[in-house]
Amino acid sequence: MSTITKAAAAVALTGRVAGIRAAESVSPEASAALALPLFMRLGGRLPVRPADRAVHETARRSTIRVRGRELATYEWGSGPDTILLAHGWRGRASQFGPIVRELRAEGARLVAFEAPGNGESAGRRTDIRDWLAAIEAMQSREGRFHTIIGHSFGAMAARAAISDGVAAGSLVAIAGPSRARYLVDAFAGRIGLRSGTADVLAARFARGILPDVADPWSRFDGAARPLPGHVPLLVVHDRGDREVPASEGIRLHDAHGARSRLVLTHGAGHNRVLGADATLDAVTAFVTGGLDGVDRLGIAESASASQRRAASTRS
């Protein structure tokens, strides 16, 4: 996208936000109706980073059919244990390049999908249903997963999928929100909407996405609906994450007690955390040695929840 095109898009977006905020003076319902398409907007596709190009190009490729659409899938390695990678909103499989390199070297087989409108999968619209259906489709094709590793929105979807019955031995949640409602509230805060309008927006979104579920927000809340008791969890989050604050990762970790480990990185942000040394060390230790493997590294948080929250806030 050229500089002129980017500038025009920014002006158009600013105008839409101004219209949404102006409608709030009429009614929260009118404002929420205008805000919903913007909330669900994917934006441009994320390109493959040069550092991840080799992993992207050496993948074995195929497709799966999910909710009437063909999705791109990828495979690396040939070990006996299969690990599923679930990217985030406006993400792609190649973002996991550093993790693929580390775990393939450990003898793991890794598979990934790209949701509609993301990476090389066609489409312009998507929502959480596509992630859940894609994870189920990958399970049907691949069998039980040794581990699911999710980033951001993909981490939230992976947790929900396991709680829904997808068979996985463990979950790694990297930079993921602990609850879907956070996404609505954060969006509303960014464009300056009041809490009442955020409530209406959340209700509209829920009716459109999961109309038959009485309380869809609890379904996607990792504290209200934690993982099954036999599934251990590794949470990795950067203290300075500006998209999903570390408090969300801490909340998810706290909800799982002794069967969770929390690793907080420094200076890696929301996306670069996927390649941070601490992330790679923790993920490799967890996949190969479980919770004990992470403990042996000595990098998991040992402070109380209140101390961790204070440290995160100070950062």
Short mmCIF file of N, CA, C and O in Angstrom, two decimals, residues 29-150:
data_model
loop_
_atom_site.label_atom_id
_atom_site.label_comp_id
_atom_site.label_asym_id
_atom_site.label_seq_id
_atom_site.Cartn_x
_atom_site.Cartn_y
_atom_site.Cartn_z
N GLU A 29 -27.58 2.37 20.77
CA GLU A 29 -27.91 1.38 19.74
C GLU A 29 -27.45 1.85 18.36
O GLU A 29 -26.90 1.06 17.58
N ALA A 30 -27.68 3.11 18.05
CA ALA A 30 -27.26 3.64 16.75
C ALA A 30 -25.74 3.61 16.62
O ALA A 30 -25.19 3.24 15.59
N SER A 31 -25.06 4.00 17.68
CA SER A 31 -23.60 4.00 17.66
C SER A 31 -23.04 2.59 17.52
O SER A 31 -22.12 2.34 16.74
N ALA A 32 -23.62 1.65 18.27
CA ALA A 32 -23.15 0.26 18.21
C ALA A 32 -23.37 -0.35 16.84
O ALA A 32 -22.55 -1.12 16.34
N ALA A 33 -24.48 0.00 16.20
CA ALA A 33 -24.77 -0.53 14.86
C ALA A 33 -23.70 -0.06 13.87
O ALA A 33 -23.29 -0.83 12.98
N LEU A 34 -23.24 1.17 14.00
CA LEU A 34 -22.20 1.67 13.12
C LEU A 34 -20.83 1.10 13.48
O LEU A 34 -19.98 0.91 12.62
N ALA A 35 -20.63 0.82 14.77
CA ALA A 35 -19.32 0.35 15.24
C ALA A 35 -19.07 -1.12 14.93
O ALA A 35 -17.91 -1.53 14.78
N LEU A 36 -20.13 -1.91 14.83
CA LEU A 36 -19.95 -3.35 14.68
C LEU A 36 -19.12 -3.73 13.46
O LEU A 36 -18.18 -4.55 13.58
N PRO A 37 -19.38 -3.18 12.26
CA PRO A 37 -18.53 -3.57 11.11
C PRO A 37 -17.07 -3.19 11.31
O PRO A 37 -16.17 -3.91 10.87
N LEU A 38 -16.82 -2.07 11.99
CA LEU A 38 -15.44 -1.66 12.23
C LEU A 38 -14.77 -2.61 13.23
O LEU A 38 -13.60 -2.95 13.09
N PHE A 39 -15.53 -3.03 14.24
CA PHE A 39 -15.01 -3.98 15.23
C PHE A 39 -14.61 -5.29 14.57
O PHE A 39 -13.61 -5.91 14.95
N MET A 40 -15.36 -5.73 13.57
CA MET A 40 -15.10 -7.01 12.91
C MET A 40 -14.15 -6.88 11.71
O MET A 40 -13.85 -7.88 11.06
N ARG A 41 -13.67 -5.69 11.46
CA ARG A 41 -12.83 -5.43 10.29
C ARG A 41 -11.47 -6.13 10.42
O ARG A 41 -10.81 -6.04 11.44
N LEU A 42 -11.07 -6.82 9.36
CA LEU A 42 -9.78 -7.51 9.36
C LEU A 42 -8.61 -6.60 9.02
O LEU A 42 -7.53 -6.71 9.58
N GLY A 43 -8.80 -5.70 8.10
CA GLY A 43 -7.68 -4.89 7.64
C GLY A 43 -6.85 -5.64 6.62
O GLY A 43 -7.19 -6.74 6.17
N GLY A 44 -5.70 -5.08 6.24
CA GLY A 44 -4.84 -5.70 5.24
C GLY A 44 -4.19 -6.97 5.76
O GLY A 44 -4.07 -7.19 6.97
N ARG A 45 -3.75 -7.80 4.82
CA ARG A 45 -3.12 -9.07 5.20
C ARG A 45 -1.69 -8.83 5.68
O ARG A 45 -0.95 -8.02 5.13
N LEU A 46 -1.32 -9.57 6.70
CA LEU A 46 0.04 -9.49 7.23
C LEU A 46 1.00 -10.17 6.27
O LEU A 46 0.80 -11.33 5.90
N PRO A 47 2.06 -9.51 5.85
CA PRO A 47 3.04 -10.16 4.95
C PRO A 47 3.93 -11.12 5.71
O PRO A 47 4.03 -11.07 6.95
N VAL A 48 4.60 -12.00 4.98
CA VAL A 48 5.58 -12.90 5.57
C VAL A 48 6.84 -12.09 5.87
O VAL A 48 7.38 -11.42 4.99
N ARG A 49 7.31 -12.15 7.09
CA ARG A 49 8.55 -11.46 7.42
C ARG A 49 9.75 -12.13 6.73
O ARG A 49 9.76 -13.36 6.59
N PRO A 50 10.74 -11.36 6.33
CA PRO A 50 11.92 -11.97 5.70
C PRO A 50 12.55 -13.05 6.57
O PRO A 50 12.99 -14.09 6.05
N ALA A 51 12.56 -12.86 7.89
CA ALA A 51 13.17 -13.85 8.78
C ALA A 51 12.40 -15.16 8.80
O ALA A 51 12.96 -16.20 9.15
N ASP A 52 11.12 -15.12 8.43
CA ASP A 52 10.28 -16.32 8.45
C ASP A 52 10.06 -16.91 7.06
O ASP A 52 9.34 -17.89 6.91
N ARG A 53 10.68 -16.31 6.04
CA ARG A 53 10.44 -16.74 4.66
C ARG A 53 10.83 -18.19 4.43
O ARG A 53 10.10 -18.95 3.78
N ALA A 54 11.95 -18.63 4.99
CA ALA A 54 12.40 -20.01 4.77
C ALA A 54 11.42 -21.01 5.37
O ALA A 54 11.09 -22.02 4.75
N VAL A 55 10.93 -20.73 6.58
CA VAL A 55 9.95 -21.62 7.21
C VAL A 55 8.67 -21.65 6.37
O VAL A 55 8.08 -22.72 6.14
N HIS A 56 8.25 -20.50 5.90
CA HIS A 56 7.03 -20.42 5.10
C HIS A 56 7.16 -21.22 3.80
O HIS A 56 6.25 -21.97 3.42
N GLU A 57 8.30 -21.10 3.13
CA GLU A 57 8.45 -21.72 1.82
C GLU A 57 8.76 -23.21 1.90
O GLU A 57 8.53 -23.94 0.92
N THR A 58 9.27 -23.69 3.02
CA THR A 58 9.59 -25.12 3.13
C THR A 58 8.44 -25.94 3.71
O THR A 58 8.55 -27.16 3.83
N ALA A 59 7.34 -25.30 4.04
CA ALA A 59 6.20 -26.04 4.59
C ALA A 59 5.56 -26.92 3.52
O ALA A 59 5.51 -26.56 2.34
N ARG A 60 5.06 -28.07 3.93
CA ARG A 60 4.22 -28.90 3.07
C ARG A 60 2.81 -28.34 3.15
O ARG A 60 2.27 -28.17 4.24
N ARG A 61 2.21 -28.07 2.01
CA ARG A 61 0.94 -27.33 1.99
C ARG A 61 -0.22 -28.19 1.54
O ARG A 61 -0.07 -29.09 0.72
N SER A 62 -1.37 -27.87 2.08
CA SER A 62 -2.61 -28.51 1.68
C SER A 62 -3.75 -27.58 2.07
O SER A 62 -3.51 -26.40 2.39
N THR A 63 -4.98 -28.07 2.03
CA THR A 63 -6.12 -27.25 2.42
C THR A 63 -7.10 -28.08 3.24
O THR A 63 -7.08 -29.31 3.20
N ILE A 64 -7.93 -27.38 3.99
CA ILE A 64 -9.08 -28.00 4.65
C ILE A 64 -10.31 -27.16 4.30
O ILE A 64 -10.19 -25.97 4.03
N ARG A 65 -11.46 -27.80 4.30
CA ARG A 65 -12.70 -27.07 4.01
C ARG A 65 -13.39 -26.79 5.33
O ARG A 65 -13.72 -27.71 6.09
N VAL A 66 -13.62 -25.52 5.60
CA VAL A 66 -14.19 -25.08 6.87
C VAL A 66 -15.33 -24.11 6.60
O VAL A 66 -15.13 -23.08 5.95
N ARG A 67 -16.52 -24.47 7.00
CA ARG A 67 -17.70 -23.62 6.87
C ARG A 67 -17.84 -23.12 5.43
O ARG A 67 -18.12 -21.96 5.16
N GLY A 68 -17.64 -24.04 4.49
CA GLY A 68 -17.85 -23.76 3.08
C GLY A 68 -16.70 -23.07 2.38
O GLY A 68 -16.83 -22.70 1.21
N ARG A 69 -15.55 -22.92 3.05
CA ARG A 69 -14.41 -22.23 2.44
C ARG A 69 -13.15 -23.07 2.58
O ARG A 69 -12.98 -23.80 3.55
N GLU A 70 -12.26 -22.94 1.59
CA GLU A 70 -10.99 -23.64 1.62
C GLU A 70 -9.96 -22.79 2.38
O GLU A 70 -9.75 -21.62 2.04
N LEU A 71 -9.34 -23.41 3.36
CA LEU A 71 -8.33 -22.72 4.16
C LEU A 71 -6.95 -23.33 3.90
O LEU A 71 -6.81 -24.55 3.78
N ALA A 72 -5.95 -22.48 3.85
CA ALA A 72 -4.57 -22.94 3.68
C ALA A 72 -4.08 -23.62 4.95
O ALA A 72 -4.35 -23.15 6.06
N THR A 73 -3.37 -24.74 4.80
CA THR A 73 -2.76 -25.42 5.94
C THR A 73 -1.30 -25.71 5.63
O THR A 73 -0.88 -25.76 4.47
N TYR A 74 -0.53 -25.91 6.69
CA TYR A 74 0.92 -26.06 6.58
C TYR A 74 1.38 -27.19 7.49
O TYR A 74 0.76 -27.46 8.52
N GLU A 75 2.51 -27.80 7.14
CA GLU A 75 3.05 -28.89 7.93
C GLU A 75 4.58 -28.85 7.88
O GLU A 75 5.17 -28.64 6.82
N TRP A 76 5.20 -29.05 9.04
CA TRP A 76 6.66 -29.11 9.14
C TRP A 76 7.04 -30.30 10.02
O TRP A 76 6.36 -30.61 10.99
N GLY A 77 8.14 -30.95 9.70
CA GLY A 77 8.64 -32.04 10.53
C GLY A 77 7.86 -33.33 10.32
O GLY A 77 6.87 -33.38 9.60
N SER A 78 8.33 -34.38 10.99
CA SER A 78 7.69 -35.69 10.80
C SER A 78 7.74 -36.54 12.07
O SER A 78 7.76 -37.75 12.00
N GLY A 79 7.82 -35.92 13.23
CA GLY A 79 7.90 -36.65 14.47
C GLY A 79 6.58 -37.30 14.86
O GLY A 79 5.54 -37.06 14.23
N PRO A 80 6.58 -38.11 15.92
CA PRO A 80 5.38 -38.82 16.34
C PRO A 80 4.35 -37.92 17.03
O PRO A 80 3.16 -38.26 17.08
N ASP A 81 4.80 -36.78 17.59
CA ASP A 81 3.90 -35.87 18.30
C ASP A 81 3.52 -34.70 17.41
O ASP A 81 4.40 -34.03 16.84
N THR A 82 2.22 -34.45 17.28
CA THR A 82 1.73 -33.38 16.42
C THR A 82 1.33 -32.18 17.26
O THR A 82 0.55 -32.30 18.21
N ILE A 83 1.83 -31.02 16.88
CA ILE A 83 1.55 -29.77 17.57
C ILE A 83 0.80 -28.85 16.61
O ILE A 83 1.23 -28.64 15.47
N LEU A 84 -0.32 -28.30 17.06
CA LEU A 84 -1.11 -27.38 16.25
C LEU A 84 -0.78 -25.95 16.62
O LEU A 84 -0.72 -25.59 17.79
N LEU A 85 -0.61 -25.11 15.60
CA LEU A 85 -0.35 -23.69 15.78
C LEU A 85 -1.57 -22.90 15.34
O LEU A 85 -2.09 -23.10 14.22
N ALA A 86 -2.06 -22.00 16.20
CA ALA A 86 -3.25 -21.20 15.90
C ALA A 86 -2.87 -19.72 15.95
O ALA A 86 -2.61 -19.17 17.04
N HIS A 87 -2.83 -19.06 14.79
CA HIS A 87 -2.43 -17.66 14.72
C HIS A 87 -3.54 -16.75 15.24
O HIS A 87 -4.68 -17.17 15.48
N GLY A 88 -3.22 -15.48 15.37
CA GLY A 88 -4.18 -14.51 15.88
C GLY A 88 -4.90 -13.74 14.80
O GLY A 88 -4.79 -14.03 13.60
N TRP A 89 -5.68 -12.72 15.23
CA TRP A 89 -6.44 -11.86 14.32
C TRP A 89 -5.48 -11.12 13.40
O TRP A 89 -4.50 -10.56 13.85
N ARG A 90 -5.78 -11.15 12.11
CA ARG A 90 -4.88 -10.58 11.09
C ARG A 90 -3.47 -11.13 11.27
O ARG A 90 -2.49 -10.41 11.29
N GLY A 91 -3.40 -12.46 11.38
CA GLY A 91 -2.12 -13.12 11.54
C GLY A 91 -1.88 -14.11 10.42
O GLY A 91 -2.61 -14.16 9.42
N ARG A 92 -0.86 -14.92 10.58
CA ARG A 92 -0.57 -15.96 9.61
C ARG A 92 0.33 -17.00 10.26
O ARG A 92 0.99 -16.75 11.28
N ALA A 93 0.38 -18.19 9.64
CA ALA A 93 1.12 -19.31 10.21
C ALA A 93 2.62 -19.02 10.32
O ALA A 93 3.28 -19.45 11.27
N SER A 94 3.17 -18.27 9.37
CA SER A 94 4.61 -18.04 9.36
C SER A 94 5.10 -17.24 10.57
O SER A 94 6.29 -17.23 10.87
N GLN A 95 4.19 -16.57 11.28
CA GLN A 95 4.60 -15.86 12.49
C GLN A 95 5.22 -16.80 13.52
O GLN A 95 5.98 -16.36 14.38
N PHE A 96 4.87 -18.07 13.43
CA PHE A 96 5.41 -19.06 14.36
C PHE A 96 6.77 -19.59 13.90
O PHE A 96 7.24 -20.59 14.43
N GLY A 97 7.39 -18.93 12.92
CA GLY A 97 8.65 -19.41 12.37
C GLY A 97 9.70 -19.78 13.41
O GLY A 97 10.27 -20.89 13.36
N PRO A 98 9.98 -18.91 14.38
CA PRO A 98 10.99 -19.28 15.39
C PRO A 98 10.61 -20.52 16.19
O PRO A 98 11.46 -21.36 16.50
N ILE A 99 9.32 -20.64 16.52
CA ILE A 99 8.86 -21.81 17.28
C ILE A 99 8.93 -23.07 16.43
O ILE A 99 9.31 -24.14 16.90
N VAL A 100 8.58 -22.94 15.15
CA VAL A 100 8.69 -24.09 14.24
C VAL A 100 10.12 -24.59 14.18
O VAL A 100 10.38 -25.81 14.28
N ARG A 101 11.06 -23.68 14.04
CA ARG A 101 12.46 -24.08 13.95
C ARG A 101 12.92 -24.80 15.23
O ARG A 101 13.61 -25.83 15.16
N GLU A 102 12.52 -24.28 16.39
CA GLU A 102 12.94 -24.88 17.66
C GLU A 102 12.34 -26.27 17.85
O GLU A 102 13.05 -27.22 18.20
N LEU A 103 11.05 -26.39 17.62
CA LEU A 103 10.38 -27.66 17.93
C LEU A 103 10.63 -28.72 16.86
O LEU A 103 10.67 -29.92 17.17
N ARG A 104 10.81 -28.30 15.63
CA ARG A 104 11.17 -29.26 14.58
C ARG A 104 12.54 -29.88 14.92
O ARG A 104 12.75 -31.09 14.70
N ALA A 105 13.43 -29.07 15.45
CA ALA A 105 14.74 -29.60 15.85
C ALA A 105 14.64 -30.60 17.00
O ALA A 105 15.52 -31.45 17.17
N GLU A 106 13.56 -30.51 17.77
CA GLU A 106 13.33 -31.44 18.88
C GLU A 106 12.59 -32.70 18.43
O GLU A 106 12.25 -33.56 19.25
N GLY A 107 12.30 -32.80 17.13
CA GLY A 107 11.65 -33.99 16.60
C GLY A 107 10.14 -33.92 16.55
O GLY A 107 9.48 -34.95 16.34
N ALA A 108 9.58 -32.73 16.70
CA ALA A 108 8.12 -32.59 16.67
C ALA A 108 7.63 -32.38 15.23
O ALA A 108 8.37 -31.92 14.36
N ARG A 109 6.38 -32.71 15.02
CA ARG A 109 5.68 -32.42 13.77
C ARG A 109 4.70 -31.28 14.08
O ARG A 109 3.95 -31.35 15.05
N LEU A 110 4.72 -30.24 13.26
CA LEU A 110 3.87 -29.08 13.51
C LEU A 110 2.94 -28.84 12.34
O LEU A 110 3.33 -28.99 11.18
N VAL A 111 1.71 -28.48 12.65
CA VAL A 111 0.72 -28.18 11.61
C VAL A 111 0.05 -26.85 11.96
O VAL A 111 0.01 -26.45 13.13
N ALA A 112 -0.45 -26.17 10.94
CA ALA A 112 -1.08 -24.88 11.15
C ALA A 112 -2.13 -24.65 10.07
O ALA A 112 -2.10 -25.28 9.01
N PHE A 113 -3.03 -23.74 10.35
CA PHE A 113 -4.05 -23.31 9.38
C PHE A 113 -4.03 -21.79 9.33
O PHE A 113 -3.47 -21.13 10.21
N GLU A 114 -4.64 -21.24 8.31
CA GLU A 114 -4.85 -19.80 8.25
C GLU A 114 -6.33 -19.53 8.07
O GLU A 114 -6.97 -20.07 7.15
N ALA A 115 -6.90 -18.75 8.97
CA ALA A 115 -8.32 -18.45 8.96
C ALA A 115 -8.70 -17.64 7.72
O ALA A 115 -7.83 -17.04 7.08
N PRO A 116 -9.98 -17.60 7.37
CA PRO A 116 -10.40 -16.81 6.20
C PRO A 116 -9.92 -15.36 6.29
O PRO A 116 -9.96 -14.74 7.36
N GLY A 117 -9.41 -14.85 5.17
CA GLY A 117 -8.94 -13.47 5.14
C GLY A 117 -7.59 -13.26 5.79
O GLY A 117 -7.12 -12.13 5.89
N ASN A 118 -6.96 -14.34 6.22
CA ASN A 118 -5.65 -14.26 6.86
C ASN A 118 -4.65 -15.07 6.04
O ASN A 118 -4.99 -16.12 5.50
N GLY A 119 -3.39 -14.60 5.98
CA GLY A 119 -2.37 -15.34 5.27
C GLY A 119 -2.77 -15.60 3.82
O GLY A 119 -3.11 -14.67 3.08
N GLU A 120 -2.79 -16.88 3.43
CA GLU A 120 -3.10 -17.24 2.05
C GLU A 120 -4.51 -17.82 1.89
O GLU A 120 -4.84 -18.36 0.84
N SER A 121 -5.32 -17.73 2.94
CA SER A 121 -6.71 -18.19 2.84
C SER A 121 -7.58 -17.08 2.28
O SER A 121 -7.49 -15.92 2.69
N ALA A 122 -8.43 -17.45 1.32
CA ALA A 122 -9.31 -16.46 0.68
C ALA A 122 -10.35 -15.95 1.67
O ALA A 122 -10.61 -16.56 2.71
N GLY A 123 -10.97 -14.84 1.29
CA GLY A 123 -12.05 -14.29 2.10
C GLY A 123 -11.74 -12.90 2.61
O GLY A 123 -10.59 -12.47 2.64
N ARG A 124 -12.80 -12.21 3.02
CA ARG A 124 -12.64 -10.85 3.54
C ARG A 124 -13.25 -10.69 4.93
O ARG A 124 -13.09 -9.66 5.57
N ARG A 125 -13.96 -11.74 5.39
CA ARG A 125 -14.59 -11.67 6.70
C ARG A 125 -14.32 -12.97 7.45
O ARG A 125 -14.21 -14.05 6.86
N THR A 126 -14.24 -12.85 8.74
CA THR A 126 -14.03 -14.03 9.59
C THR A 126 -14.48 -13.72 11.00
O THR A 126 -14.71 -12.55 11.34
N ASP A 127 -14.61 -14.73 11.83
CA ASP A 127 -14.91 -14.54 13.24
C ASP A 127 -14.50 -15.79 14.01
O ASP A 127 -13.97 -16.74 13.42
N ILE A 128 -14.74 -15.82 15.28
CA ILE A 128 -14.27 -16.89 16.16
C ILE A 128 -14.77 -18.26 15.70
O ILE A 128 -14.08 -19.28 15.90
N ARG A 129 -15.92 -18.32 15.04
CA ARG A 129 -16.44 -19.61 14.59
C ARG A 129 -15.50 -20.29 13.60
O ARG A 129 -15.40 -21.52 13.56
N ASP A 130 -14.80 -19.48 12.80
CA ASP A 130 -13.87 -20.05 11.83
C ASP A 130 -12.67 -20.68 12.52
O ASP A 130 -12.20 -21.74 12.12
N TRP A 131 -12.15 -20.03 13.54
CA TRP A 131 -11.04 -20.61 14.29
C TRP A 131 -11.45 -21.93 14.96
O TRP A 131 -10.73 -22.92 14.87
N LEU A 132 -12.62 -21.94 15.59
CA LEU A 132 -13.08 -23.16 16.26
C LEU A 132 -13.30 -24.28 15.26
O LEU A 132 -12.89 -25.43 15.49
N ALA A 133 -13.93 -23.96 14.13
CA ALA A 133 -14.19 -24.99 13.12
C ALA A 133 -12.90 -25.48 12.49
O ALA A 133 -12.76 -26.67 12.19
N ALA A 134 -11.93 -24.57 12.30
CA ALA A 134 -10.64 -24.98 11.72
C ALA A 134 -9.89 -25.90 12.68
O ALA A 134 -9.29 -26.90 12.24
N ILE A 135 -9.91 -25.60 13.95
CA ILE A 135 -9.24 -26.46 14.94
C ILE A 135 -9.89 -27.84 14.96
O ILE A 135 -9.21 -28.87 15.00
N GLU A 136 -11.22 -27.87 14.91
CA GLU A 136 -11.92 -29.16 14.87
C GLU A 136 -11.59 -29.93 13.59
O GLU A 136 -11.39 -31.15 13.62
N ALA A 137 -11.53 -29.22 12.46
CA ALA A 137 -11.21 -29.88 11.19
C ALA A 137 -9.79 -30.43 11.20
O ALA A 137 -9.53 -31.53 10.69
N MET A 138 -8.87 -29.68 11.78
CA MET A 138 -7.49 -30.17 11.88
C MET A 138 -7.42 -31.38 12.81
O MET A 138 -6.68 -32.34 12.54
N GLN A 139 -8.22 -31.39 13.86
CA GLN A 139 -8.27 -32.55 14.75
C GLN A 139 -8.80 -33.77 14.01
O GLN A 139 -8.25 -34.87 14.14
N SER A 140 -9.83 -33.59 13.22
CA SER A 140 -10.40 -34.71 12.47
C SER A 140 -9.37 -35.29 11.50
O SER A 140 -9.33 -36.51 11.28
N ARG A 141 -8.55 -34.45 10.93
CA ARG A 141 -7.55 -34.91 9.97
C ARG A 141 -6.30 -35.46 10.65
O ARG A 141 -5.71 -36.45 10.18
N GLU A 142 -5.88 -34.86 11.76
CA GLU A 142 -4.59 -35.19 12.37
C GLU A 142 -4.68 -36.08 13.60
O GLU A 142 -3.68 -36.69 14.00
N GLY A 143 -5.85 -36.15 14.23
CA GLY A 143 -5.95 -36.88 15.49
C GLY A 143 -5.59 -36.00 16.67
O GLY A 143 -5.50 -34.78 16.56
N ARG A 144 -5.37 -36.62 17.81
CA ARG A 144 -5.09 -35.89 19.04
C ARG A 144 -3.81 -35.08 18.92
O ARG A 144 -2.81 -35.54 18.38
N PHE A 145 -3.85 -33.86 19.45
CA PHE A 145 -2.68 -32.99 19.45
C PHE A 145 -1.89 -33.17 20.74
O PHE A 145 -2.46 -33.19 21.83
N HIS A 146 -0.58 -33.26 20.60
CA HIS A 146 0.27 -33.25 21.77
C HIS A 146 0.12 -31.93 22.53
O HIS A 146 -0.05 -31.90 23.76
N THR A 147 0.15 -30.83 21.76
CA THR A 147 0.03 -29.48 22.31
C THR A 147 -0.61 -28.59 21.26
O THR A 147 -0.40 -28.78 20.06
N ILE A 148 -1.39 -27.62 21.71
CA ILE A 148 -1.84 -26.53 20.83
C ILE A 148 -1.14 -25.27 21.32
O ILE A 148 -1.16 -24.97 22.52
N ILE A 149 -0.53 -24.55 20.39
CA ILE A 149 0.12 -23.28 20.70
C ILE A 149 -0.66 -22.18 20.00
O ILE A 149 -0.76 -22.17 18.76
N GLY A 150 -1.23 -21.26 20.76
CA GLY A 150 -2.02 -20.19 20.18
C GLY A 150 -1.43 -18.84 20.49
O GLY A 150 -0.86 -18.62 21.57
#
